Coordinates of C-alpha atoms and ligand atoms in Angstrom, one line a residue:
X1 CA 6.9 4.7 -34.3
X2 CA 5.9 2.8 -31.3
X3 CA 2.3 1.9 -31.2
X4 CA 0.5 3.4 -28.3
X5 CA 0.6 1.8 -24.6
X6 CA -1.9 -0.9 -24.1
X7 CA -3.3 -0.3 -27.6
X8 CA -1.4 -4.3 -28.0
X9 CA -3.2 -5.7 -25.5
X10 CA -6.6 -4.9 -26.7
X11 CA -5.6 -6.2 -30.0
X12 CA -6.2 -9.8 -31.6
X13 CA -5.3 -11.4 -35.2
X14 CA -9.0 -10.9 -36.6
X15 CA -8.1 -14.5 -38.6
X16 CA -7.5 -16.8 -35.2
X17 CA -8.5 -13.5 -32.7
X18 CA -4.7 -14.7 -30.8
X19 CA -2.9 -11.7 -29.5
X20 CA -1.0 -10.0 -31.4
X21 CA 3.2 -9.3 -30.7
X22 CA 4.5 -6.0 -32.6
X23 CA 8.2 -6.5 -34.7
X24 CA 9.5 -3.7 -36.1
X25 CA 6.9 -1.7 -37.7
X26 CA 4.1 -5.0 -38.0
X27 CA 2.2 -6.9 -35.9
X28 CA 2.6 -10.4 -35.8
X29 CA 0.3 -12.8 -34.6
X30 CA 1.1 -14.9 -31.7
X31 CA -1.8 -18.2 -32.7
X32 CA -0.6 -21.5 -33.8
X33 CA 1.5 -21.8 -37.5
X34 CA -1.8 -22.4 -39.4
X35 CA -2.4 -18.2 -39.4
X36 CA 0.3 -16.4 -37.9
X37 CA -0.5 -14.1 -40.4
X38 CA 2.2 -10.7 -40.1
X39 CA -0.1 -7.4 -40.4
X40 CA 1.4 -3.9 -41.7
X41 CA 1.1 -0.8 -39.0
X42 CA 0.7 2.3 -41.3
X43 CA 1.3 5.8 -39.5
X44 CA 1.5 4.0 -36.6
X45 CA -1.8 3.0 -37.0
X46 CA -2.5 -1.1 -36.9
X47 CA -4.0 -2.6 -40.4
X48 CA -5.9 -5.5 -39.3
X49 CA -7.2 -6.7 -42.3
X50 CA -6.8 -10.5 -43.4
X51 CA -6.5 -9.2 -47.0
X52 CA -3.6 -7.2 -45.9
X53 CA -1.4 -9.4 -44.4
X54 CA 1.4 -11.1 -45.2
X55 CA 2.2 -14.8 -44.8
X56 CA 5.7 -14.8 -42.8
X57 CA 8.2 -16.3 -45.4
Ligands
ZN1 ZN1 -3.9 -15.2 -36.3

């Protein structure tokens, strides 16, 4: 499920606050390779919670 129009731009990794790009059905931050932490979207709605996320392998 797509996430809504412009809801992506108003959205920022709360870790680094860079934008955020969504991949498939998570958000993936965009900031430099020290976060670029990869957060879940569940029922289309954006988890951004450091404690949820996933390090990209
Ligand atoms: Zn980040």
């Amino acid at each position: 499920m797509p996430l809504e129009a412009g809801l992506l731009e108003i959205l920022a990794c709360p870790a680094c606050h860079a934008p955020l790009r969504e991949e498939g059905d998570e958000l993936h931050c965009t900031g430099d390779a020290e976060c670029g932490l990869v957060y879940p979207v569940r029922d289309g709605i954006p988890v951004l919670l450091v404690d949820e996320a996933r390090r990209p392998s």
